[in-house]
Coordinates of C-alpha atoms and ligand atoms in Angstrom, one line a residue:
X18 CA -0.1 0.0 0.0
X19 CA 1.3 3.3 -0.9
X20 CA 2.2 6.1 1.9
X21 CA 0.6 9.4 0.9
X22 CA 2.2 12.5 2.4
X23 CA 3.0 16.0 0.6
X24 CA 6.3 14.5 -0.2
X25 CA 5.2 11.6 -2.0
X26 CA 2.8 14.0 -4.0
X27 CA 5.6 16.5 -4.6
X28 CA 7.9 14.1 -6.0
X29 CA 5.5 11.8 -7.8
X30 CA 6.6 8.8 -5.6
X31 CA 4.9 5.8 -4.6
X32 CA 6.8 5.7 -1.0
X33 CA 7.9 9.2 0.6
X34 CA 11.4 7.7 0.8
X35 CA 14.7 9.5 -0.6
X36 CA 17.9 7.7 -1.0
X37 CA 20.4 9.9 0.4
X38 CA 22.8 11.3 -2.4
X39 CA 26.3 10.1 -1.1
X40 CA 29.3 11.0 -3.1
X41 CA 30.9 8.3 -5.3
X42 CA 28.4 6.1 -3.7
X43 CA 25.0 7.1 -5.4
X44 CA 25.6 6.5 -9.1
X45 CA 22.9 5.9 -11.7
X46 CA 22.4 2.2 -11.2
X47 CA 21.4 2.7 -7.5
X48 CA 19.3 5.5 -8.4
X49 CA 17.5 3.7 -11.2
X50 CA 16.9 0.6 -8.5
X51 CA 15.3 3.0 -6.0
X52 CA 13.1 4.6 -8.4
X53 CA 12.0 1.5 -9.8
X54 CA 11.0 0.4 -6.2
X55 CA 9.0 3.3 -5.6
X56 CA 11.3 5.8 -3.8
X57 CA 13.2 8.7 -5.2
X58 CA 16.9 8.0 -6.2
X59 CA 19.4 10.8 -5.9
X60 CA 22.8 11.0 -7.6
X61 CA 25.5 12.3 -4.9
X62 CA 27.9 14.7 -6.7
X63 CA 30.3 15.5 -3.6
X64 CA 33.3 16.6 -4.5
X65 CA 33.6 15.2 -8.3
X66 CA 34.3 17.1 -11.3
X67 CA 31.4 17.9 -13.5
X68 CA 32.2 15.5 -16.1
X69 CA 31.8 12.6 -13.5
X70 CA 28.3 14.0 -12.5
X71 CA 27.0 14.7 -16.3
X72 CA 27.9 11.0 -17.3
X73 CA 25.7 9.9 -14.1
X74 CA 23.1 12.1 -15.1
X75 CA 23.0 11.0 -19.0
X76 CA 23.1 7.6 -17.6
X77 CA 20.4 7.5 -15.1
X78 CA 18.3 9.1 -18.0
X79 CA 18.8 6.2 -20.1
X80 CA 18.3 3.9 -17.1
X81 CA 14.9 5.1 -15.6
X82 CA 11.8 6.7 -16.7
X83 CA 11.0 7.5 -13.1
X84 CA 12.2 11.0 -11.5
X85 CA 15.4 11.1 -9.7
X86 CA 17.4 14.2 -7.9
X87 CA 20.8 15.1 -7.7
X88 CA 22.7 15.9 -4.6
X89 CA 24.8 19.3 -4.9
X90 CA 27.8 19.4 -2.1
X91 CA 28.1 23.3 -1.7
X92 CA 31.7 23.3 -0.6
X93 CA 32.5 21.6 -4.0
X94 CA 34.6 23.6 -6.4
X95 CA 32.5 22.5 -8.9
X96 CA 28.9 23.3 -7.4
X97 CA 28.0 26.2 -9.4
X98 CA 28.8 24.7 -12.6
X99 CA 27.1 21.3 -12.0
X100 CA 23.9 23.7 -10.8
X101 CA 24.2 25.5 -14.0
X102 CA 24.2 22.1 -16.1
X103 CA 21.7 20.4 -13.9
X104 CA 19.1 23.6 -14.7
X105 CA 20.1 22.9 -18.6
X106 CA 19.1 19.1 -17.8
X107 CA 15.8 19.9 -15.8
X108 CA 16.4 17.0 -13.3
X109 CA 13.5 16.6 -11.1
X110 CA 14.8 17.4 -8.2
X111 CA 18.1 19.0 -6.6
X112 CA 18.8 18.5 -2.9
X113 CA 22.3 20.8 -1.3
X114 CA 24.4 19.7 1.1
X115 CA 26.9 21.4 3.2
X116 CA 25.9 25.1 2.8
X117 CA 23.1 27.5 1.8
X118 CA 21.7 27.2 -1.5
X119 CA 19.4 30.5 -1.4
X120 CA 21.1 32.2 -4.3
X121 CA 20.2 29.4 -6.4
X122 CA 16.6 28.5 -6.0
X123 CA 15.2 31.0 -8.3
X124 CA 17.5 29.5 -11.1
X125 CA 16.5 26.2 -10.3
X126 CA 12.8 27.1 -10.2
X127 CA 12.7 28.7 -13.1
X128 CA 13.9 24.9 -14.7
X129 CA 11.4 23.4 -13.0
X130 CA 13.3 21.8 -10.6
X131 CA 12.1 21.0 -7.2
X132 CA 14.7 22.2 -4.6
X133 CA 15.1 20.6 -1.4
X134 CA 18.2 21.6 0.9
X135 CA 19.6 19.7 3.5
X136 CA 19.5 21.8 6.7
X137 CA 20.8 20.8 10.4
X138 CA 19.4 24.0 12.5
X139 CA 16.3 25.7 12.7
X140 CA 17.8 29.2 11.7
X141 CA 18.9 28.0 8.2
X142 CA 15.5 26.2 7.5
X143 CA 13.3 29.2 8.2
X144 CA 15.7 31.4 6.3
X145 CA 15.6 28.7 3.3
X146 CA 11.8 28.7 3.4
X147 CA 11.6 32.4 2.7
X148 CA 13.6 31.8 -0.3
X149 CA 10.7 29.7 -1.6
X150 CA 11.9 25.9 -1.5
X151 CA 9.9 23.1 -2.0
X152 CA 10.5 20.9 1.1
X153 CA 13.2 20.8 3.8
X154 CA 15.5 17.6 5.1
X155 CA 16.3 17.8 8.3
X156 CA 19.3 15.8 9.1
X157 CA 20.5 14.6 12.4
X158 CA 24.1 13.9 13.8
X159 CA 23.5 10.2 13.6
X160 CA 24.2 10.5 9.7
X161 CA 27.2 9.8 8.1
X162 CA 29.4 12.3 6.1
X163 CA 28.9 16.0 7.0
X164 CA 27.4 16.2 10.5
X165 CA 25.8 19.0 12.5
X166 CA 25.0 19.4 15.9
X167 CA 21.8 18.0 16.8
X168 CA 20.2 14.8 16.8
X169 CA 17.2 13.4 14.5
X170 CA 15.2 13.2 17.5
X171 CA 15.5 16.8 18.7
X172 CA 15.7 18.3 15.2
X173 CA 12.9 17.1 13.5
X174 CA 10.0 18.1 15.4
X175 CA 11.6 21.6 15.9
X176 CA 11.8 22.2 12.2
X177 CA 8.4 21.0 11.6
X178 CA 7.1 23.3 14.2
X179 CA 9.1 26.0 12.8
X180 CA 8.5 26.1 8.8
X181 CA 5.2 25.0 6.7
X182 CA 7.1 23.5 4.0
X183 CA 6.9 19.6 4.5
X184 CA 9.7 18.2 6.1
X185 CA 12.1 15.1 5.4
X186 CA 13.7 13.4 8.1
X187 CA 17.4 11.9 7.7
X188 CA 19.8 10.6 9.9
X189 CA 19.7 7.4 12.0
X190 CA 16.6 5.9 9.8
X191 CA 17.2 2.4 8.5
X192 CA 14.1 0.4 8.7
X193 CA 10.5 0.6 9.6
X194 CA 10.6 1.7 13.2
X195 CA 13.0 4.7 12.0
X196 CA 10.1 5.6 9.4
X197 CA 7.4 5.3 11.7
X198 CA 9.3 7.4 14.2
X199 CA 9.8 9.9 11.7
X200 CA 6.5 10.4 10.8
X201 CA 5.5 10.6 14.4
X202 CA 7.5 13.4 14.8
X203 CA 5.6 15.5 12.0
X204 CA 8.1 14.6 9.1
X205 CA 6.3 13.7 6.0
X206 CA 9.2 11.4 4.5
X207 CA 12.3 10.0 5.3
X208 CA 16.1 10.1 3.7
X209 CA 18.4 6.9 4.2
X210 CA 22.0 6.8 3.0
X211 CA 23.7 4.0 5.1
X212 CA 21.2 1.3 4.5
X213 CA 21.4 2.0 0.2
X214 CA 24.9 2.0 0.6
X215 CA 24.4 -1.9 1.1
X216 CA 21.9 -2.2 -1.6
X217 CA 22.9 -5.0 -4.3
X218 CA 22.7 -1.9 -6.9
X219 CA 25.1 0.2 -5.0
X220 CA 28.4 0.4 -6.8
X221 CA 30.5 0.9 -3.7
X222 CA 33.5 -1.4 -3.0
X223 CA 32.2 -4.9 -1.7
X224 CA 34.9 -4.6 1.2
X225 CA 33.0 -1.4 2.2
X226 CA 29.5 -2.9 2.0
X227 CA 31.3 -5.7 4.2
X228 CA 32.7 -3.2 6.4
X229 CA 29.2 -1.4 7.0
X230 CA 27.5 -4.6 7.6
X231 CA 30.4 -6.0 10.2
X232 CA 30.4 -2.5 12.1
X233 CA 28.7 -2.3 15.5
X234 CA 26.8 0.2 17.5
X235 CA 30.0 2.5 18.4
X236 CA 32.0 2.2 15.2
X237 CA 31.4 5.5 13.7
X238 CA 33.5 8.4 15.0
X239 CA 32.9 12.0 14.2
X240 CA 36.3 13.8 12.7
X241 CA 37.5 17.1 11.1
X242 CA 35.8 19.4 14.2
X243 CA 38.7 21.8 13.9
X244 CA 38.1 22.5 10.5
X245 CA 34.3 23.4 10.9
X246 CA 33.3 20.6 8.9
X247 CA 32.9 17.9 11.0
X248 CA 32.3 14.5 9.4
X249 CA 31.0 11.0 10.6
X250 CA 33.0 8.1 9.4
X251 CA 33.5 4.4 10.3
X252 CA 36.8 3.6 12.4
X253 CA 39.8 2.8 10.8
X254 CA 43.3 4.0 10.5
X255 CA 42.6 6.9 9.0
X256 CA 40.1 8.1 11.6
X257 CA 42.7 7.1 14.2
X258 CA 45.2 9.8 12.4
X259 CA 42.2 12.3 12.3
X260 CA 41.8 12.1 16.1
X261 CA 45.5 12.4 16.9
X262 CA 45.7 15.6 14.8
X263 CA 43.0 16.7 16.6
X264 CA 44.5 15.7 20.1
X265 CA 47.6 17.7 19.4
X266 CA 45.7 21.1 18.0
X267 CA 47.2 20.7 14.2
X268 CA 46.4 23.7 11.9
X269 CA 43.5 23.3 9.7
X270 CA 45.4 23.0 6.6
X271 CA 47.0 19.8 7.9
X272 CA 43.5 18.1 7.9
X273 CA 42.6 19.3 4.7
X274 CA 45.7 17.3 3.3
X275 CA 45.1 14.2 4.8
X276 CA 41.5 14.3 3.7
X277 CA 42.2 15.0 0.1
X278 CA 40.8 11.9 -2.0
X279 CA 39.8 9.8 0.7
X280 CA 36.3 9.2 0.3
X281 CA 36.9 8.0 -3.3
X282 CA 39.7 5.9 -2.1
X283 CA 36.9 4.2 0.3
X284 CA 34.0 4.0 -2.1
X285 CA 35.8 3.2 -5.4
X286 CA 38.9 1.6 -4.5
X287 CA 37.9 -0.1 -1.5
X288 CA 40.4 1.0 1.1
X289 CA 38.9 0.2 4.3
X290 CA 42.1 1.3 6.3
X291 CA 43.1 4.6 4.8
X292 CA 40.0 5.8 3.2
X293 CA 37.2 7.7 4.5
X294 CA 34.2 5.8 5.0
X295 CA 31.3 7.9 5.5
X296 CA 28.6 5.8 7.4
X297 CA 26.1 6.6 10.0
X298 CA 25.3 5.4 13.6
X299 CA 22.9 2.8 12.0
X300 CA 25.6 1.0 10.2
X301 CA 25.4 -1.8 13.3
X302 CA 21.5 -2.1 12.2
X303 CA 22.3 -3.3 8.5
X304 CA 23.0 -6.6 8.4
X305 CA 22.9 -7.6 4.4
X306 CA 23.0 -7.1 0.9
X307 CA 19.5 -6.5 -0.5
X308 CA 18.0 -5.1 -3.9
X309 CA 16.8 -1.5 -3.5
X310 CA 13.3 -2.5 -4.0
X311 CA 13.4 -5.0 -1.1
X312 CA 14.6 -2.4 1.4
X313 CA 12.1 0.1 0.1
X314 CA 9.5 -2.8 0.4
X315 CA 10.5 -3.8 3.8
X316 CA 10.9 -0.3 5.3
X317 CA 7.5 0.5 4.3
X318 CA 5.6 -2.5 5.3
X319 CA 7.7 -2.4 8.5
X320 CA 6.4 1.3 9.3
X321 CA 2.8 0.2 8.2
X322 CA 3.0 -2.7 10.7
X323 CA 4.4 -0.6 13.9
X324 CA 1.8 2.3 13.1
X325 CA -1.0 -0.5 12.9
X326 CA 0.3 -2.1 16.1
X327 CA 0.3 0.7 18.2
X328 CA -2.5 1.9 17.2
X329 CA -4.2 -1.4 18.4
X330 CA -2.9 -1.3 21.8
X331 CA 0.4 -3.3 20.8
X332 CA 3.3 -1.2 22.0
X333 CA 6.2 -3.2 21.3
X334 CA 7.8 -2.3 18.0
X335 CA 11.0 -4.6 18.0
X336 CA 12.5 -5.3 14.5
X337 CA 10.6 -3.8 12.1
Ligands
LIG12 O1 26.2 17.2 2.9 C1 25.9 16.3 3.7 N1 27.1 15.2 4.2 C2 28.1 15.2 3.5 S1 28.8 16.1 2.6 C3 30.1 15.0 1.8 S2 31.4 15.5 1.3 C4 32.6 16.6 2.3 N2 33.4 17.1 1.7 C5 34.2 17.9 2.4 C6 34.1 18.2 3.7 C7 32.7 18.0 3.9 C8 32.0 16.9 3.7 C9 30.1 14.1 3.0 N3 28.9 13.8 3.6 N4 24.7 16.2 4.7 C10 24.0 17.4 4.3 C11 24.4 18.2 5.3 N5 24.2 19.9 5.4 N6 24.4 17.9 6.7 C12 24.8 19.4 7.5 C13 24.3 20.0 6.4 C14 24.3 21.5 6.7 C15 25.6 22.2 7.4 C16 25.5 23.7 7.4 C17 23.7 22.7 5.7 C18 24.0 23.6 5.8 C19 24.8 24.5 7.0 O2 24.7 25.7 6.7 C20 25.8 26.5 7.2 C21 25.4 27.7 6.7 O3 25.8 28.4 5.6 O4 24.6 28.3 7.4

């Protein structure tokens, strides 16, 4: 059964589930598979050059007739070129991360594109609502990659109360219980990244999928706080080096140097020790590789089950 919210209507999808646009991980194959499963697939551009992104967009258009999105990481030196390209290509949706996309909203709207920024604070949510964005993704610090300061549990209801546009919850959500909880907090959709890293169609290196599957509850850590861009990654040799640097208060440019190319090294080359394995706290809850379509089916039926059970007075929502 479909789940109808303002998000599923806005994005013309069966289920209000977005696949996080993860750099070097969310490629055209995954995006097409998520679309087939009834969710919204999102290509991750990260810091990749324009040519890489162009190839992904062209491939996604060949692989699927469903709407899809592209995530633009606003710290990327290629962000502006990528946004101009996306306006020309008229992709259905643009999500943004790691910054304020306010100055691009009109240009994207003129091209008929829905604009959905990721935010981690109420102040930015309110500011962006005034620019006319279509929806917001409220991302808590449980997520992988670049993180804010508030948990999903605290952030989502505060943003829901502060804005009129529909809100999508992200960070710490990987199953039906998480989706149901997000809906209870007032969100009208969820975005999941880590669970989709272990989708069969996700093209990241198998060693990284294994690492996520083996991860336990305390296996992620936030590094890079002194740079102003804290990033959650799975613990490995690189994470230990970052943490050592933080203890000796080294200069920010040393962090930048150590970080260059590390995400690609993990996701594409499968370097589990010296790559930056950006993954969320729910890594410990991801236990197998499954087709994206099954992931979506399981999450939706799990959410429907716990909501119905609780409505009927059965108050335990174990493992849905
Ligand atoms: O963007 C993400 N997650 C990411 S981006 C990434 S690649 C990267 N490369 C170099 C440095 C850092 C990251 C890996 N993972 N998530 C969305 C997100 N955006 N989370 C938090 C924010 C955010 C933070 C501050 C959005 C806006 C913001 O605004 C600052 C301002 O300008 O007001």
